[in-house]
Amino acid sequence: MTDLTLYTNPMSRGRTARAMLEEVGQPYAARIVPYGPEMQSADYRHINPMAKVPALVHGEAVVTEVAAICAYLADAFPDAGLAPPPGDPSRGPYYRWLFFAAGPFEMAITVDAMGWDLAPEREATVGWGSTGRMLDALEGMLADTEWVTGRFSAADVFLGSSLAFALRFGTVEARPAFEAYAARVTARPAFLRAAAADDAAMAGA
Ligand SMILES: N[C@@H](CCC(=O)N[C@@H](CS)C(=O)NCC(=O)O)C(=O)O
């Protein structure tokens, strides 16, 4: 028996949440939520009122948003060593790039993928400035370090797999530093185990 349940769909951002669970190494149950009526049902909305996957239930805690799931699991299972402890200076870059991935990175690639035009004079207003500014900042960080905090953490699970999926779907410019970082993250045994489990769930669906 486990008190960790991931509500997910193999064709979703839930793949990143599963990779994080595999990194943590605790037993968990995965409940596949099909798109459509089941995801929109009252029962599932009770877990995630957004009617979206993934959602993590851990005892009485319900966590949605992949970045939050990654951060929550790292804190809930500190022995896995996936977050610098509060007070550690590395907590700064850890939070910085975790939030960067959930905010500026996700916004910029969404706007680009949707083909929405952003007038240059709006750069000062939008949080990501421009795709170029956002990508240059990310590339600059990766020029200095292999992992966000110098050692692998939940920030890499989220940022790295967001980048890997964006590269795979062609929604981000393929710069060498991005490809190398995505390759490092997706070669991790935990990421491969999660991908295999999701691929098997997809094949069985
Ligand atoms: N910001 C959310 C995004 C979740 C999300 O958009 N999930 C998509 C799949 S990747 C979904 O469930 N879509 C179904 C729908 O909106 O009907 C997160 O990080 O978890």
Coordinates of C-alpha atoms and ligand atoms in Angstrom, one line a residue:
M1 CA 0.0 0.0 0.0
T2 CA 1.2 3.5 -0.7
D3 CA -0.2 6.9 0.2
L4 CA 1.0 8.5 -3.0
T5 CA -1.3 8.5 -6.0
L6 CA -0.6 10.2 -9.2
Y7 CA -3.6 11.0 -11.4
T8 CA -2.1 11.3 -14.9
N9 CA -2.4 10.6 -18.5
P10 CA 0.5 9.3 -20.5
M11 CA 0.0 12.0 -23.1
S12 CA 0.4 14.9 -20.7
R13 CA 2.7 16.9 -18.5
G14 CA 2.0 14.1 -16.0
R15 CA 5.1 12.4 -17.6
T16 CA 7.2 14.9 -15.7
A17 CA 5.4 14.3 -12.4
R18 CA 6.0 10.5 -12.8
A19 CA 9.7 11.1 -13.5
M20 CA 9.9 13.1 -10.3
L21 CA 8.2 10.2 -8.4
E22 CA 10.7 7.8 -9.9
E23 CA 13.5 10.1 -8.8
V24 CA 12.1 10.1 -5.2
G25 CA 12.0 6.3 -5.2
Q26 CA 8.9 5.9 -3.1
P27 CA 6.1 3.5 -4.0
Y28 CA 3.2 5.2 -5.7
A29 CA 0.1 4.3 -7.6
A30 CA -0.7 5.8 -11.0
R31 CA -4.3 6.3 -11.9
I32 CA -4.8 7.0 -15.6
V33 CA -7.4 9.6 -16.2
P34 CA -8.7 9.6 -19.8
Y35 CA -9.3 12.9 -21.5
G36 CA -12.9 13.9 -21.8
P37 CA -15.9 13.1 -19.5
E38 CA -13.8 11.3 -16.8
M39 CA -11.3 14.1 -16.5
Q40 CA -14.3 16.6 -16.4
S41 CA -16.3 14.5 -13.9
A42 CA -17.3 15.9 -10.5
D43 CA -15.3 13.1 -8.9
Y44 CA -12.1 14.2 -10.6
R45 CA -12.8 17.9 -10.3
H46 CA -13.0 17.3 -6.5
I47 CA -9.3 16.5 -6.8
N48 CA -8.4 19.1 -9.4
P49 CA -11.1 21.7 -10.1
M50 CA -9.2 22.7 -13.3
A51 CA -10.1 19.2 -14.7
K52 CA -6.5 18.8 -15.8
V53 CA -3.8 16.2 -15.2
P54 CA -1.5 15.7 -13.4
A55 CA -2.6 15.8 -9.7
L56 CA -0.8 14.2 -6.8
V57 CA -2.6 13.0 -3.7
H58 CA -0.3 12.3 -0.7
G59 CA -2.3 11.4 2.4
E60 CA -4.4 14.5 2.9
A61 CA -2.4 16.7 0.6
V62 CA -3.6 17.4 -2.9
V63 CA -1.0 19.0 -5.2
T64 CA -1.6 20.1 -8.8
E65 CA 0.8 22.0 -11.1
V66 CA 3.8 20.0 -12.2
A67 CA 6.3 22.4 -10.8
A68 CA 4.5 22.3 -7.4
I69 CA 4.4 18.5 -7.5
C70 CA 8.2 18.4 -8.1
A71 CA 8.9 20.9 -5.3
Y72 CA 6.5 19.2 -2.9
L73 CA 7.9 15.7 -3.4
A74 CA 11.5 17.0 -3.0
D75 CA 10.5 18.5 0.4
A76 CA 8.3 15.6 1.5
F77 CA 11.2 13.1 0.9
P78 CA 14.4 15.0 1.8
D79 CA 16.4 11.8 1.9
A80 CA 16.2 11.7 -1.9
G81 CA 18.4 14.9 -1.9
L82 CA 16.4 16.6 -4.6
A83 CA 16.2 20.1 -3.0
P84 CA 18.7 22.2 -1.2
P85 CA 17.5 22.6 2.4
P86 CA 15.9 26.0 3.4
G87 CA 18.6 28.4 4.3
D88 CA 21.1 26.9 1.9
P89 CA 22.3 29.5 -0.7
S90 CA 21.5 27.0 -3.5
R91 CA 17.9 27.4 -2.6
G92 CA 18.1 30.7 -4.5
P93 CA 18.9 29.2 -8.0
Y94 CA 16.7 26.2 -7.2
Y95 CA 13.6 28.5 -6.7
R96 CA 14.7 30.8 -9.5
W97 CA 14.8 28.3 -12.3
L98 CA 11.9 26.2 -11.0
F99 CA 9.7 29.4 -11.2
F100 CA 11.4 30.5 -14.4
A101 CA 10.4 27.2 -16.1
A102 CA 6.8 27.5 -14.8
G103 CA 6.5 31.2 -15.7
P104 CA 8.6 32.9 -18.4
F105 CA 9.6 29.6 -20.2
E106 CA 6.1 28.2 -20.4
M107 CA 4.5 31.5 -21.3
A108 CA 7.0 32.2 -24.1
I109 CA 6.8 28.8 -25.8
T110 CA 3.0 28.8 -25.4
V111 CA 2.7 32.2 -27.1
D112 CA 5.0 31.1 -29.9
A113 CA 3.3 27.8 -30.4
M114 CA -0.1 29.5 -30.6
G115 CA 1.4 32.0 -33.2
W116 CA 0.3 34.9 -31.1
D117 CA 2.0 38.1 -32.1
L118 CA 3.5 40.3 -29.3
A119 CA 4.2 43.9 -30.2
P120 CA 7.8 44.8 -29.3
E121 CA 6.5 47.7 -27.2
R122 CA 4.8 45.1 -24.9
E123 CA 8.1 43.4 -23.9
A124 CA 8.4 45.6 -20.8
T125 CA 5.0 44.4 -19.6
V126 CA 5.1 40.7 -20.2
G127 CA 7.0 38.6 -17.7
W128 CA 9.1 36.8 -20.2
G129 CA 10.1 40.0 -22.1
S130 CA 10.6 38.2 -25.4
T131 CA 11.4 34.6 -26.4
G132 CA 14.9 35.7 -27.3
R133 CA 15.5 37.3 -23.9
M134 CA 14.1 34.2 -22.1
L135 CA 16.2 31.8 -24.2
D136 CA 19.4 33.8 -23.8
A137 CA 18.9 33.8 -20.0
L138 CA 18.4 30.1 -20.0
E139 CA 21.4 29.5 -22.2
G140 CA 23.5 31.7 -20.0
M141 CA 22.7 29.6 -16.9
L142 CA 23.5 26.4 -18.8
A143 CA 26.9 27.8 -19.9
D144 CA 27.9 28.0 -16.3
T145 CA 26.6 24.8 -14.8
E146 CA 25.6 21.3 -15.6
W147 CA 22.6 21.4 -13.2
V148 CA 20.7 24.4 -11.9
T149 CA 22.1 24.3 -8.4
G150 CA 25.4 22.5 -9.3
R151 CA 23.9 19.2 -8.4
F152 CA 20.8 17.5 -9.8
S153 CA 17.6 18.6 -8.2
A154 CA 13.8 18.8 -8.6
A155 CA 14.4 22.1 -10.6
D156 CA 16.2 20.0 -13.2
V157 CA 13.4 17.5 -13.3
F158 CA 10.9 20.2 -14.2
L159 CA 13.0 22.6 -16.2
G160 CA 14.9 19.8 -18.0
S161 CA 11.9 17.8 -18.9
S162 CA 9.9 20.9 -20.0
L163 CA 12.8 21.8 -22.3
A164 CA 13.1 18.2 -23.6
F165 CA 9.4 18.1 -24.5
A166 CA 9.6 21.6 -26.1
L167 CA 12.6 20.4 -28.2
R168 CA 10.8 17.2 -29.1
F169 CA 7.7 19.1 -30.3
G170 CA 9.7 21.8 -32.0
T171 CA 8.3 24.6 -29.9
V172 CA 11.7 25.9 -28.8
E173 CA 14.8 26.8 -30.7
A174 CA 17.2 23.9 -30.7
R175 CA 20.4 25.4 -29.2
P176 CA 23.3 23.0 -28.5
A177 CA 23.2 23.8 -24.7
F178 CA 19.5 23.1 -24.6
E179 CA 19.9 19.8 -26.4
A180 CA 22.8 18.7 -24.1
Y181 CA 20.9 19.6 -20.9
A182 CA 17.7 17.8 -22.2
A183 CA 19.8 14.8 -23.0
R184 CA 21.3 14.7 -19.5
V185 CA 17.9 14.9 -17.9
T186 CA 16.2 12.4 -20.2
A187 CA 19.1 9.9 -19.8
R188 CA 18.5 9.6 -16.1
P189 CA 17.3 6.1 -15.1
A190 CA 14.3 7.6 -13.3
F191 CA 13.2 9.5 -16.4
L192 CA 13.6 6.3 -18.5
R193 CA 11.6 4.2 -16.0
A194 CA 8.8 6.8 -16.0
A195 CA 8.8 7.1 -19.8
A196 CA 8.6 3.3 -20.1
A197 CA 5.7 3.1 -17.6
D198 CA 3.8 5.9 -19.5
D199 CA 4.5 4.3 -22.9
A200 CA 3.2 1.0 -21.6
A201 CA 0.0 2.8 -20.2
M202 CA -0.4 4.4 -23.6
A203 CA 0.0 1.1 -25.4
G204 CA -2.6 -0.5 -23.1
A205 CA -5.1 2.3 -23.5
Ligands
LIG1 N1 -0.2 24.2 -15.4 C1 -0.7 22.8 -15.4 C2 -1.0 22.4 -16.8 C3 -1.8 21.1 -16.8 C4 -2.4 20.8 -18.2 O1 -2.6 21.7 -19.0 N2 -2.6 19.5 -18.4 C5 -3.2 19.2 -19.7 C6 -2.4 18.0 -20.3 S1 -0.7 18.4 -20.5 C7 -4.7 18.7 -19.5 O2 -5.0 18.1 -18.5 N3 -5.5 19.0 -20.4 C8 -6.9 18.6 -20.4 C9 -7.9 19.7 -20.4 O3 -7.6 20.9 -20.2 O4 -9.1 19.4 -20.7 C10 0.4 21.9 -14.8 O5 1.6 22.3 -14.7 O6 0.1 20.8 -14.3

